[in-house]
Short mmCIF file of C-alpha atoms in Angstrom, two decimals:
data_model
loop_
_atom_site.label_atom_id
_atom_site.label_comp_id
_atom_site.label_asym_id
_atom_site.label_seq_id
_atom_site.Cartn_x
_atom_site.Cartn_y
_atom_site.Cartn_z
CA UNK A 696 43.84 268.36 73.72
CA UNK A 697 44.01 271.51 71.16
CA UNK A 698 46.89 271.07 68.60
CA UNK A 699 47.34 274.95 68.82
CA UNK A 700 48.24 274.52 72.14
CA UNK A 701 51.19 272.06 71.77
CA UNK A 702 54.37 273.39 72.90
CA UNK A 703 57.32 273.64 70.62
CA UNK A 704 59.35 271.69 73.37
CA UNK A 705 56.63 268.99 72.95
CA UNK A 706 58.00 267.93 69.63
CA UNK A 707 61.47 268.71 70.55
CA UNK A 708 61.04 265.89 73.12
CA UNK A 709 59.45 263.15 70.39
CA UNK A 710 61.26 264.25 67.34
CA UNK A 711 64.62 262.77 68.53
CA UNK A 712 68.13 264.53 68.74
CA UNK A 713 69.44 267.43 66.63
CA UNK A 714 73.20 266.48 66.30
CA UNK A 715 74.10 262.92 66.24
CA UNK A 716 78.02 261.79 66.81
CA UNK A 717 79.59 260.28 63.96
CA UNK A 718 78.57 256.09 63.15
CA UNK A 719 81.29 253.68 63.23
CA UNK A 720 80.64 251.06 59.89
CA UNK A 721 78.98 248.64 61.69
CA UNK A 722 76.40 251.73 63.11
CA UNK A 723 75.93 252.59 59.48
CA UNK A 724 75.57 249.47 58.25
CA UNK A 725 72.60 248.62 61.03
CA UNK A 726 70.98 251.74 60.18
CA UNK A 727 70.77 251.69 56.69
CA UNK A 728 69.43 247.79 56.92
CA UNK A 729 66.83 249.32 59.74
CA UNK A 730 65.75 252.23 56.88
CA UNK A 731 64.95 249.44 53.95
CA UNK A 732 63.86 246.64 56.78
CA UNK A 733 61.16 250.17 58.43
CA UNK A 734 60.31 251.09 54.84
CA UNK A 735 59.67 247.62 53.28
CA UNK A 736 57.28 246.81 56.04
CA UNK A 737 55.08 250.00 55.89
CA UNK A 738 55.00 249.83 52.37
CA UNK A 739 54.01 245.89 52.64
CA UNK A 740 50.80 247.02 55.03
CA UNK A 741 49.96 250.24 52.93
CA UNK A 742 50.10 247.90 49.69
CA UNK A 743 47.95 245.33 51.78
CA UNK A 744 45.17 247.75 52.98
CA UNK A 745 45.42 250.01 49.98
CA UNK A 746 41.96 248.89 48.14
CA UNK A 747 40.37 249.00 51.86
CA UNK A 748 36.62 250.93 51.83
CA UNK A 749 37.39 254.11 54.29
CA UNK A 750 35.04 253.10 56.87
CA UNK A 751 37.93 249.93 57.42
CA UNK A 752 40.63 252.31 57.25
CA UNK A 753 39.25 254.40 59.86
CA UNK A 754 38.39 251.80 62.01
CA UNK A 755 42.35 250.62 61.92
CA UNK A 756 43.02 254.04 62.26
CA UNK A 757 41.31 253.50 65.72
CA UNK A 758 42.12 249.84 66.72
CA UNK A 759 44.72 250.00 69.56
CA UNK A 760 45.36 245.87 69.26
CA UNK A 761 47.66 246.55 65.88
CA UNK A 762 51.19 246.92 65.80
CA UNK A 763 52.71 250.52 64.53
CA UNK A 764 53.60 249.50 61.25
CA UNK A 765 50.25 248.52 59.91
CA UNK A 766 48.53 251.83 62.32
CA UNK A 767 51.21 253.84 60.17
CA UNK A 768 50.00 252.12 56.96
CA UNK A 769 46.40 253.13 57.74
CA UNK A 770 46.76 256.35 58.47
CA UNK A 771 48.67 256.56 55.12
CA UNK A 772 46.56 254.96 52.92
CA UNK A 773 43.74 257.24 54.47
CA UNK A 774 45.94 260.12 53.62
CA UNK A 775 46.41 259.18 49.87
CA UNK A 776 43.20 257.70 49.14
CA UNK A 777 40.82 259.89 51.35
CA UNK A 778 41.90 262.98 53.20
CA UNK A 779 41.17 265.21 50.29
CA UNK A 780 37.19 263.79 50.19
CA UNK A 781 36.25 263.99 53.32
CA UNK A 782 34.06 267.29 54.74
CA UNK A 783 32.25 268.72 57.35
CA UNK A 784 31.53 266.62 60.00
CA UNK A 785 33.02 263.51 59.17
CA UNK A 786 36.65 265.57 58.38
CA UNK A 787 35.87 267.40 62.38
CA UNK A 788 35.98 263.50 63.18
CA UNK A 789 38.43 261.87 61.95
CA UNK A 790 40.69 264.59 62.60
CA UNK A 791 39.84 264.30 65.99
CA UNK A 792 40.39 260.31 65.93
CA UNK A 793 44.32 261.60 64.51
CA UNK A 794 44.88 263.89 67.37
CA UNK A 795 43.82 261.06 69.70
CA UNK A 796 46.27 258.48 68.18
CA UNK A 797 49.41 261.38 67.74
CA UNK A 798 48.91 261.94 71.68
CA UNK A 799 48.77 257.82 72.56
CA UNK A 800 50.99 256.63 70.62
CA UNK A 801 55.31 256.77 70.88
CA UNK A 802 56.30 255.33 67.32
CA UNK A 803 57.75 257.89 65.21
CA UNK A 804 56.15 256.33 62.10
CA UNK A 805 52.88 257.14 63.33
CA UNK A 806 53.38 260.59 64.38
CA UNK A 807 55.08 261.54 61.11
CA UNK A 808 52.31 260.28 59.14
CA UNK A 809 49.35 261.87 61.53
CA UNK A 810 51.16 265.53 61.13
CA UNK A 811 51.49 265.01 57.18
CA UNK A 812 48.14 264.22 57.33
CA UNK A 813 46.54 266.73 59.33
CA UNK A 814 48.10 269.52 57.26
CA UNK A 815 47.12 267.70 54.35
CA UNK A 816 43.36 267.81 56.52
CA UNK A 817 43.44 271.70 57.39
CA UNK A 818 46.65 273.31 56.96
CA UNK A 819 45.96 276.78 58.38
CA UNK A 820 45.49 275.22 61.66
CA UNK A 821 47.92 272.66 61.55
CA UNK A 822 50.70 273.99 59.92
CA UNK A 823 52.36 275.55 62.96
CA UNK A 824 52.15 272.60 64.86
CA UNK A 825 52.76 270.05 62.64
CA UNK A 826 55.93 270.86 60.31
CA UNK A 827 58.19 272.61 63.17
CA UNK A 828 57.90 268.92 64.16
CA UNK A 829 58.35 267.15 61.14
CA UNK A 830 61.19 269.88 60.74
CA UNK A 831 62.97 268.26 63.59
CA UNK A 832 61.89 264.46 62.32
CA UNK A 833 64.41 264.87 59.74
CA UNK A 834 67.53 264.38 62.67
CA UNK A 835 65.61 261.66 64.36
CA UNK A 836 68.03 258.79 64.74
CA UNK A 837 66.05 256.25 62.03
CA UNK A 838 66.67 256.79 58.57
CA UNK A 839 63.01 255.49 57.83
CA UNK A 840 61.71 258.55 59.51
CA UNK A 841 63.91 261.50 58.02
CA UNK A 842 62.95 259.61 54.59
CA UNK A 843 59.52 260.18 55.85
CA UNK A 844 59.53 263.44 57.21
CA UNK A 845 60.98 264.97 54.21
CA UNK A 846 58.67 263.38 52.15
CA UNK A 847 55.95 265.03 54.07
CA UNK A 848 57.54 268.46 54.00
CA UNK A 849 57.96 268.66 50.16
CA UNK A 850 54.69 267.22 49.78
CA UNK A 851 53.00 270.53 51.93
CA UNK A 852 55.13 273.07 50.79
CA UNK A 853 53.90 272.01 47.04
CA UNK A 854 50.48 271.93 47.98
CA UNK A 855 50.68 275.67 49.12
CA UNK A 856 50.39 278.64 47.91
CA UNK A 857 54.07 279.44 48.28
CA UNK A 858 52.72 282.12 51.36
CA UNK A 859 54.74 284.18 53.62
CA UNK A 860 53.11 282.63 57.30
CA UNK A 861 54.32 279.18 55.95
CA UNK A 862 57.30 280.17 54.86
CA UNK A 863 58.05 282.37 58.00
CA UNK A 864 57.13 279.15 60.15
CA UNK A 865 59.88 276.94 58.45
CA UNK A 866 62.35 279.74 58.84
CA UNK A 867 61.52 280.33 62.27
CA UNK A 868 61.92 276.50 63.39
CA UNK A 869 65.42 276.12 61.03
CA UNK A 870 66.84 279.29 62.66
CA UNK A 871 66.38 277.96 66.23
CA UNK A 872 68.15 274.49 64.85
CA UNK A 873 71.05 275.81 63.48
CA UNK A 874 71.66 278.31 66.28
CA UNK A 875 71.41 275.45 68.65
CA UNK A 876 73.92 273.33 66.19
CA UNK A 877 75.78 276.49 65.06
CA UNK A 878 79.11 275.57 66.44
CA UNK A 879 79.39 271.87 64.50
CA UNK A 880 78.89 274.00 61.15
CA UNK A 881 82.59 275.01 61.39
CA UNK A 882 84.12 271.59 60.27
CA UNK A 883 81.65 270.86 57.26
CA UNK A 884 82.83 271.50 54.16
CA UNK A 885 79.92 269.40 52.12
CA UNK A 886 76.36 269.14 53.89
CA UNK A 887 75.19 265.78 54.40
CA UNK A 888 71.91 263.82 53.55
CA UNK A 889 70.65 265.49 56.57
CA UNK A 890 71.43 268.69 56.74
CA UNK A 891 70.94 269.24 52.83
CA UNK A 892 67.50 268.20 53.42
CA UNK A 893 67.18 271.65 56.12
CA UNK A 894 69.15 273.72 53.64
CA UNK A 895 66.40 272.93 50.75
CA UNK A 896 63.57 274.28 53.12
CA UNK A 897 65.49 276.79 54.08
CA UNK A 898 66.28 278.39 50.37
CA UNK A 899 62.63 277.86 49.69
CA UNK A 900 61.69 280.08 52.94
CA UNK A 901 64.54 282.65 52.03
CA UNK A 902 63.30 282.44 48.31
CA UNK A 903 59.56 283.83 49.78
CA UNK A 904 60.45 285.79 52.26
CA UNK A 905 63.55 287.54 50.92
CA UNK A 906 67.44 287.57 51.24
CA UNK A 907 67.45 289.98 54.14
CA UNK A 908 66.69 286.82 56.07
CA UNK A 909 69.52 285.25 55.54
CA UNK A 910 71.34 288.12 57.72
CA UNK A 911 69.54 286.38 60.39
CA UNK A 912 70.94 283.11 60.49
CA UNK A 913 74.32 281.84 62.20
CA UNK A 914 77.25 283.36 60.60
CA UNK A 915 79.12 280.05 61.58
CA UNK A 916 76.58 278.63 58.54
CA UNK A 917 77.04 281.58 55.52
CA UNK A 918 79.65 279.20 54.20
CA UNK A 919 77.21 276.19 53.65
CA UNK A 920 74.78 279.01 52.03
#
């Protein structure tokens, strides 16, 4: 399946929902134990498989008998220790082996770290695809994967060139999000972890592209700007 032809719906559907209602405690509580309990065990597998040849890291990449954590820690360690060093042929394949795993899997942990990695891989032809969707990983309902997600995002946008397409691409995906969230911005007064996270990609896209944009947006957001 062709990455270029992935639907922006398509990510819509696996990224998780845009607004969430407000948490009681107890909801905050749980989630915030469910970030650090997420985070601590995909940084206990990447630590694990971190000195790993890349031939074994591929082949986990691969093996459908592990659980998502340590397929998550794989692909990251791959990411960090190997994606720049790999050419040719052998880049052709184990991009191929990411698209495979990105359209078998359902684990948010591996999906966020297959689309940082494929941009990371080729990001003129991944780009599009790959951080609308991260884009809308940062309101998925796990804190482990916003934490992720913008990770990813700051980590591509400094390995660019600062460029107009990329920065048109961000803008283009936050514009449809706040329009679709436009009437919540009314009662915010300070942005949250969340949305302060969209407003940082945002200025950067503005900042390249120019303040006209910004006539563009929702006017129910100019306050927040």
């Amino acid at each position: 399946m062709k990455i270029k032809g992935l639907t922006f719906i398509f990510f819509l559907a696996c990224a998780g929902l845009f607004c969430l209602p407000q948490k009681s405690f107890s909801q905050e509580t749980n989630e915030k134990l469910g970030v650090f309990d997420d985070t601590n065990i995909l940084d206990g597998y990447t630590k694990e498989y971190q000195d790993e040849p890349k031939e074994a890291i591929i082949g986990r990449i691969n093996d459908d008998t592990i659980n998502v954590y340590q397929s998550a820690a794989a692909i990251r360690v791959f990411k960090e220790n190997f994606s720049q060093n790999v050419f040719g042929h052998e880049k052709l394949l184990i991009e191929q082996d990411l698209v495979r795993r990105i359209n078998r899997t359902n684990s948010p942990f591996v999906e966020t770290e297959i689309m940082h990695t494929l941009c990371l891989l080729d990001r003129y032809r991944y780009f599009d695809a790959m951080v609308p969707a991260l884009i809308l990983k940062l309101d998925h309902y796990n804190g482990a994967v916003n934490e992720m997600a913008a990770a990813a995002l700051d980590d591509i946008i400094a390995k660019g060139k600062g460029s107009a397409r990329d920065a048109r691409i961000i803008f283009n995906t936050l514009r449809k999000v706040f329009f679709l969230s436009r009437n919540t911005f009314k009662s915010i007064t300070e942005p949250d972890q969340r949305l302060s996270k969209k407003l940082k990609l945002l200025r950067w896209s503005v900042k390249v592209l120019g303040a006209q944009e910004v006539k563009k947006l929702p006017k129910e957001m100019m306050h927040l700007l």
